[in-house]
Amino acid sequence: MNKLKIPIMGFTEEQETFRNEVRQFIKSEKETFESQVDSWLSGYSPEFSQKLGKKGWIGMTWPKQYGGKERSSLERYIVIEELLAAGAPIAAHWFADRQTGPLFLKFGTDEQKEFFLPKIAEGTCYFSIGLSEPNAGSDLAAISTKAERTENGWVLNGMKIWTSGAHLSDYMIVLCRTSPKKPDRKHEGLSQLVVDLSSPGVTIRPIKYLTGEEHFNEVFFESVIIPEENIVGQEGNGWKQSMAELAYERSGPERILSTFPLLEELIGTLRENKDVQGMGESMKLLSQLYSLRHMSIGIAQLLEEGADVNTTAALVKDMGTKFEKNVAEVARLIIASHPSMTSDVRFEKLLAQSILHGPGFTLRGGTTEILRGIVTKGVVAE
Amino acid sequence: MSDMQEIILDSTNKMFKSLCSKELIDQLEEGIFAEELWSVLVESGITSVGVPESLGGTGGDYNDALHILQLYGRFSVPLPLSETLMVQWLLADHRVPASREIFTLSVNLKNKIEIEETTKGYSIRGKAVHVPWARHAKSLLVLVNFEGASKVALLPLEQAGVEYNSNLAGEPSDTVNFESIDVENIFLEDVEEEKFRMKVTNLGGLIKTAMMSGAMEALLELSVLYSKEREQFGRPLHRLQAIQQHIAVLSGETVASVTIANKAIQAFGKGMVDHEIAAAKLKLSESAGKVTEIAHQLHGAIGVTHEHRLNQVTRRLWAWRDEFGNENYWADQLAEKVMSSNKESLWEMITDRPVTKVPLGEGIK
């Protein structure tokens, strides 16, 4: 079961000091934002993103020549954890920092790196990820959006759906067909294109979420002209590139801490009320959080070492998102209340956000069922 | 993990693998003690790992010992290893030299043991319940009442009456009766009762956590193997989607359990334990119910037969999850820690480094 081995990591003295620095910054900003559940998806604040950019906390692991700070991925882990735990508004730059930047670093041209990375690191350039389509959800091989090569560049036609934050982004990385689908090789012929969302022919229609808020969108491409050089990586290699991105996004703290602000509020309230019984009931959540966090940190370390974490990352995503949901279920039973998005009571509001955001946790980044298939394949293959 | 530790664990793994057969484990339930394997353990020094060499022990640290106990759990070793180690560690704090004997201990609140001083030495009277491996052990470490005060004593078991009983796994869990037994000399030390109980519970909780995490690894291995070998509807079980869901959940619970157990072991080894043991035993005891259910569901009828290796593991998990505190006990312990923490927020409690506390080594007091 070697694929399932996760190292136990501790943070160094310097890293602890750094954590404190991040924590102090967030505390000093506390008045400028309202802590919320799932803030990496719904907490949109370009001002806050720019402040983080100034601090050097976006793209912080990237090379200095592209605006990065060449810090370790465990330091990045600390920043992300602190921000999520505080429910800080980080949605604006989230996908650019987590996925697009690393994608360019790995597969991008020098021009792409020089043009995009510094802006992303400043917290001024936002991306969304165009994977899903109406007929291609978990089954991305069914993608039918296509780009044809012409003299003027690529001509893109098709539609993406469930794209988080597209209405607030500058660009989208679109996975599309650049050559016809072959029945026996359905993952071939897909490529990734950078699409400027202000281009003529792009229509973005926000979809209202369960909360009534707008997080994701339908995006239509009607003969959108995209410059030849906007292809990322190799033509036809889009599937593999996208899958590599997914492994990175599955085991991060955002798969464990989306509802942490509610848990914090729950425990805080129980402490204040000296409710020993309620506290006891909530402790199973805490022990789960401890184990998930140490798994996630261990995987971050393995990623840094370049190890294959496909199986364990899927495993953390599956368990972590279940945990995120469970926080809401346990909280509502311990403290009876009337959850409401518009309540003045913090607990009720965070609870409402947690319940209504809940179904999304186990869908985005791979459904529970798909992930479990990946885990089993990995475990059985040994 | 140090190179040295890797070598120790590697050789222990090989030893358990080759010597600890299913039949040997079966024999325990038929009342046959695995003498030969015990001798091998004694000779190899495993029964006194963590006792300093200056006291005649094998040396090494708690980390080594706890990872050995993880392997013990993985192979369902049918011997009183954890009890012997625990007693030796507690005695080593009092500079009592290491021994090749079998020890056991019991801090059960239902124990009522009185010790009186006599002209020839001491007289022991009373009863201790749920004493693991008492029928095979030479001495019992236990809390006693001596002249109206609580003390910790190491009592010889040769003359004691032992009523046989066993836990869910068929491991001995006996009742010991001392009917006015006279001894010349015994180990008898002052103790702060509550503190001592807490110390033994913490240590026992950590040890069971280590053993359970090893057992869960075995459970996962058995289940995966079975899902590859067994065919239904014309293909191996693991190709069926419903089974895949089970294997994934089983893998998840196992990895989460092993990770939090390793975290607690590491923290203990560094003497930096705060909430780690409570969180780990809570998690392991909770997961034990889940993984055993899944493993049995996956194995179908064959798994519930006494013939199959599976039940040796699942019954141990069911037994161990209740020993040294079930999940509710540890949830309360953890709740108290959170309640009395001086940290401003839960997040600070979770992320801040634990204060250095030396869990053993401060004597039985």
Short mmCIF file of C-alpha atoms in Angstrom, two decimals, chain A residues 114-371:
data_model
loop_
_atom_site.label_atom_id
_atom_site.label_comp_id
_atom_site.label_asym_id
_atom_site.label_seq_id
_atom_site.Cartn_x
_atom_site.Cartn_y
_atom_site.Cartn_z
CA GLU A 114 6.15 37.20 -19.24
CA PHE A 115 2.77 38.64 -20.12
CA PHE A 116 0.44 36.90 -17.66
CA LEU A 117 2.38 35.79 -14.58
CA PRO A 118 3.45 39.19 -13.20
CA LYS A 119 -0.10 40.51 -13.55
CA ILE A 120 -1.53 37.47 -11.80
CA ALA A 121 0.99 37.83 -8.98
CA GLU A 122 0.01 41.49 -8.57
CA GLY A 123 -3.56 40.37 -8.01
CA THR A 124 -4.88 42.26 -11.01
CA CYS A 125 -5.46 39.56 -13.63
CA TYR A 126 -8.16 36.96 -13.08
CA PHE A 127 -8.83 33.65 -14.79
CA SER A 128 -11.59 31.11 -14.90
CA ILE A 129 -11.39 27.49 -15.98
CA GLY A 130 -13.53 26.32 -18.88
CA LEU A 131 -13.90 22.56 -18.60
CA SER A 132 -17.53 21.49 -18.18
CA GLU A 133 -20.10 21.57 -20.95
CA PRO A 134 -23.82 20.76 -20.91
CA ASN A 135 -23.08 17.27 -22.19
CA ALA A 136 -19.65 16.88 -20.65
CA GLY A 137 -19.70 17.06 -16.88
CA SER A 138 -17.72 14.30 -15.24
CA ASP A 139 -17.07 12.85 -18.68
CA LEU A 140 -14.77 15.51 -20.11
CA ALA A 141 -14.01 13.38 -23.14
CA ALA A 142 -17.46 14.38 -24.40
CA ILE A 143 -16.32 17.99 -24.92
CA SER A 144 -17.60 19.42 -28.18
CA THR A 145 -16.53 23.08 -28.07
CA LYS A 146 -14.12 23.37 -30.95
CA ALA A 147 -11.49 25.68 -32.34
CA GLU A 148 -10.50 25.71 -35.98
CA ARG A 149 -7.21 27.02 -37.21
CA THR A 150 -7.54 29.83 -39.79
CA GLU A 151 -5.25 32.46 -41.21
CA ASN A 152 -6.37 34.90 -38.51
CA GLY A 153 -5.85 32.49 -35.67
CA TRP A 154 -8.24 30.07 -33.96
CA VAL A 155 -11.98 30.40 -34.44
CA LEU A 156 -13.76 29.17 -31.36
CA ASN A 157 -17.37 27.93 -31.27
CA GLY A 158 -19.25 26.23 -28.49
CA MET A 159 -20.36 26.59 -24.93
CA LYS A 160 -19.05 26.11 -21.42
CA ILE A 161 -21.13 25.81 -18.30
CA TRP A 162 -20.63 25.82 -14.49
CA THR A 163 -17.60 28.03 -15.00
CA SER A 164 -16.88 29.64 -11.65
CA GLY A 165 -16.38 33.37 -11.69
CA ALA A 166 -16.34 33.79 -15.49
CA HIS A 167 -18.44 36.96 -15.21
CA LEU A 168 -15.73 38.49 -13.01
CA SER A 169 -12.68 37.18 -14.85
CA ASP A 170 -10.46 38.64 -17.53
CA TYR A 171 -9.57 35.39 -19.24
CA MET A 172 -10.64 31.80 -19.46
CA ILE A 173 -8.57 28.70 -20.14
CA VAL A 174 -10.84 26.83 -22.51
CA LEU A 175 -10.45 23.11 -23.11
CA CYS A 176 -11.69 22.49 -26.64
CA ARG A 177 -11.40 20.19 -29.64
CA THR A 178 -8.76 21.20 -32.13
CA SER A 179 -9.12 18.05 -34.19
CA PRO A 180 -12.09 15.71 -34.69
CA LYS A 181 -12.91 13.09 -32.10
CA LYS A 182 -11.82 9.55 -32.83
CA PRO A 183 -14.01 6.89 -31.18
CA ASP A 184 -11.10 4.85 -29.80
CA ARG A 185 -9.02 7.84 -28.71
CA LYS A 186 -11.54 10.24 -27.27
CA HIS A 187 -9.07 12.09 -25.08
CA GLU A 188 -6.91 13.07 -28.00
CA GLY A 189 -7.33 16.19 -30.11
CA LEU A 190 -8.16 18.46 -27.16
CA SER A 191 -6.22 21.67 -26.55
CA GLN A 192 -6.18 24.53 -24.06
CA LEU A 193 -6.67 28.08 -25.34
CA VAL A 194 -6.43 31.38 -23.47
CA VAL A 195 -9.55 33.33 -24.31
CA ASP A 196 -9.84 37.04 -23.56
CA LEU A 197 -13.38 37.26 -22.22
CA SER A 198 -13.84 40.76 -23.63
CA SER A 199 -13.42 39.42 -27.19
CA PRO A 200 -16.31 39.88 -29.64
CA GLY A 201 -18.46 36.77 -29.79
CA VAL A 202 -18.17 35.89 -26.10
CA THR A 203 -21.42 35.96 -24.15
CA ILE A 204 -21.44 35.30 -20.43
CA ARG A 205 -24.67 34.51 -18.64
CA PRO A 206 -24.49 34.07 -14.88
CA ILE A 207 -26.45 31.21 -13.35
CA LYS A 208 -27.99 31.80 -9.96
CA TYR A 209 -26.84 29.40 -7.32
CA LEU A 210 -28.96 27.91 -4.48
CA THR A 211 -28.07 30.95 -2.39
CA GLY A 212 -29.48 33.32 -4.99
CA GLU A 213 -25.96 34.57 -5.65
CA GLU A 214 -24.09 34.31 -8.91
CA HIS A 215 -20.93 32.18 -8.84
CA PHE A 216 -20.93 30.31 -12.08
CA ASN A 217 -21.97 30.88 -15.62
CA GLU A 218 -22.89 29.72 -19.02
CA VAL A 219 -20.38 31.04 -21.51
CA PHE A 220 -21.06 31.07 -25.25
CA PHE A 221 -18.44 31.35 -27.97
CA GLU A 222 -19.66 32.41 -31.38
CA SER A 223 -16.85 32.53 -33.92
CA VAL A 224 -14.52 34.09 -31.40
CA ILE A 225 -11.17 34.89 -32.96
CA ILE A 226 -8.23 33.88 -30.79
CA PRO A 227 -4.63 34.68 -31.69
CA GLU A 228 -2.59 31.69 -32.82
CA GLU A 229 -0.13 32.12 -29.94
CA ASN A 230 -2.85 31.77 -27.30
CA ILE A 231 -2.66 28.02 -27.29
CA VAL A 232 -1.19 26.68 -24.04
CA GLY A 233 1.29 23.87 -24.35
CA GLN A 234 1.08 21.38 -27.14
CA GLU A 235 -1.80 21.15 -29.56
CA GLY A 236 -3.74 17.98 -28.75
CA ASN A 237 -2.25 17.66 -25.26
CA GLY A 238 -5.06 19.52 -23.49
CA TRP A 239 -6.54 16.50 -21.77
CA LYS A 240 -3.30 15.51 -20.08
CA GLN A 241 -2.55 19.11 -19.10
CA SER A 242 -6.00 19.51 -17.55
CA MET A 243 -5.70 16.28 -15.61
CA ALA A 244 -2.37 17.38 -14.16
CA GLU A 245 -4.08 20.57 -12.95
CA LEU A 246 -6.82 18.55 -11.29
CA ALA A 247 -4.42 16.50 -9.17
CA TYR A 248 -3.07 19.75 -7.74
CA GLU A 249 -6.45 21.08 -6.81
CA ARG A 250 -7.82 18.02 -5.05
CA SER A 251 -5.88 17.84 -1.84
CA GLY A 252 -5.57 21.50 -0.94
CA PRO A 253 -6.92 23.12 2.22
CA GLU A 254 -9.90 24.40 0.20
CA ARG A 255 -11.25 20.85 0.23
CA ILE A 256 -11.33 20.79 4.01
CA LEU A 257 -11.82 24.34 5.21
CA SER A 258 -14.70 25.68 3.10
CA THR A 259 -17.03 25.63 6.12
CA PHE A 260 -14.38 26.29 8.75
CA PRO A 261 -15.80 29.75 9.61
CA LEU A 262 -18.96 27.95 10.75
CA LEU A 263 -17.01 25.46 12.84
CA GLU A 264 -15.09 28.33 14.43
CA GLU A 265 -18.35 30.08 15.23
CA LEU A 266 -19.87 26.89 16.63
CA ILE A 267 -16.96 26.18 18.95
CA GLY A 268 -16.70 29.82 19.97
CA THR A 269 -20.40 29.90 20.89
CA LEU A 270 -20.17 26.65 22.84
CA ARG A 271 -17.17 27.95 24.73
CA GLU A 272 -18.94 31.15 25.56
CA ASN A 273 -22.02 29.27 26.75
CA LYS A 274 -19.87 26.78 28.67
CA ASP A 275 -21.82 24.06 26.87
CA VAL A 276 -19.71 21.02 27.70
CA GLN A 277 -22.14 18.56 26.18
CA GLY A 278 -22.38 20.41 22.88
CA MET A 279 -18.62 20.72 22.84
CA GLY A 280 -18.26 16.96 23.31
CA GLU A 281 -20.61 16.31 20.42
CA SER A 282 -18.63 18.53 18.10
CA MET A 283 -15.28 16.92 18.87
CA LYS A 284 -15.63 14.20 16.25
CA LEU A 285 -15.45 17.00 13.70
CA LEU A 286 -12.26 18.25 15.26
CA SER A 287 -10.55 14.86 15.19
CA GLN A 288 -11.55 14.44 11.55
CA LEU A 289 -10.21 17.87 10.76
CA TYR A 290 -6.89 17.04 12.43
CA SER A 291 -6.41 13.89 10.40
CA LEU A 292 -7.51 15.48 7.13
CA ARG A 293 -5.23 18.45 7.68
CA HIS A 294 -2.19 16.27 8.31
CA MET A 295 -3.01 14.23 5.22
CA SER A 296 -3.32 17.39 3.14
CA ILE A 297 -0.05 18.83 4.48
CA GLY A 298 1.76 15.54 3.86
CA ILE A 299 0.51 15.50 0.28
CA ALA A 300 1.63 19.10 -0.23
CA GLN A 301 5.10 17.92 0.75
CA LEU A 302 4.91 14.92 -1.61
CA LEU A 303 3.86 17.23 -4.44
CA GLU A 304 6.91 19.36 -3.77
CA GLU A 305 9.03 16.23 -4.05
CA GLY A 306 7.37 15.36 -7.32
CA ALA A 307 5.74 12.15 -6.08
CA ASP A 308 2.62 10.65 -7.63
CA VAL A 309 -0.27 11.70 -5.41
CA ASN A 310 -3.14 10.94 -7.73
CA THR A 311 -4.70 8.38 -5.39
CA THR A 312 -4.23 10.16 -2.08
CA ALA A 313 -5.27 13.53 -3.52
CA ALA A 314 -8.55 12.03 -4.75
CA LEU A 315 -8.97 10.40 -1.37
CA VAL A 316 -8.52 13.69 0.50
CA LYS A 317 -10.95 15.45 -1.80
CA ASP A 318 -13.59 12.79 -1.23
CA MET A 319 -13.23 12.79 2.55
CA GLY A 320 -12.55 16.50 2.90
CA THR A 321 -15.65 17.63 1.06
CA LYS A 322 -17.81 15.17 3.01
CA PHE A 323 -16.35 16.68 6.15
CA GLU A 324 -17.12 20.21 4.98
CA LYS A 325 -20.76 19.24 4.56
CA ASN A 326 -20.88 17.40 7.82
CA VAL A 327 -19.82 20.51 9.73
CA ALA A 328 -23.16 22.08 8.82
CA GLU A 329 -25.14 18.97 9.77
CA VAL A 330 -23.50 18.64 13.17
CA ALA A 331 -23.67 22.38 13.88
CA ARG A 332 -27.40 22.63 13.18
CA LEU A 333 -28.15 19.79 15.58
CA ILE A 334 -26.01 21.14 18.42
CA ILE A 335 -27.29 24.70 18.33
CA ALA A 336 -30.93 24.91 17.31
CA SER A 337 -31.49 27.98 15.15
CA HIS A 338 -33.18 29.35 12.04
CA PRO A 339 -30.48 29.41 9.37
CA SER A 340 -30.89 32.31 7.01
CA MET A 341 -28.73 34.08 4.43
CA THR A 342 -30.04 37.43 5.65
CA SER A 343 -29.88 36.84 9.38
CA ASP A 344 -28.05 39.29 11.64
CA VAL A 345 -26.92 36.39 13.79
CA ARG A 346 -23.51 35.26 12.58
CA PHE A 347 -24.07 31.59 13.36
CA GLU A 348 -27.37 31.51 11.46
CA LYS A 349 -25.87 33.19 8.45
CA LEU A 350 -22.79 30.99 8.28
CA LEU A 351 -25.00 27.94 8.77
CA ALA A 352 -27.26 29.01 5.91
CA GLN A 353 -24.23 29.56 3.67
CA SER A 354 -22.84 26.14 4.62
CA ILE A 355 -26.08 24.30 3.91
CA LEU A 356 -26.76 26.04 0.63
CA HIS A 357 -23.18 25.79 -0.62
CA GLY A 358 -23.01 22.16 0.54
CA PRO A 359 -24.09 20.33 -2.62
CA GLY A 360 -21.33 22.07 -4.56
CA PHE A 361 -18.52 20.77 -2.35
CA THR A 362 -18.82 17.19 -3.55
CA LEU A 363 -19.37 18.13 -7.19
CA ARG A 364 -16.61 20.58 -8.12
CA GLY A 365 -13.23 19.08 -8.96
CA GLY A 366 -14.70 15.61 -9.49
CA THR A 367 -17.83 14.04 -8.00
CA THR A 368 -17.60 11.67 -5.07
CA GLU A 369 -18.32 8.68 -7.30
CA ILE A 370 -15.66 9.59 -9.87
CA LEU A 371 -13.09 10.19 -7.15
#
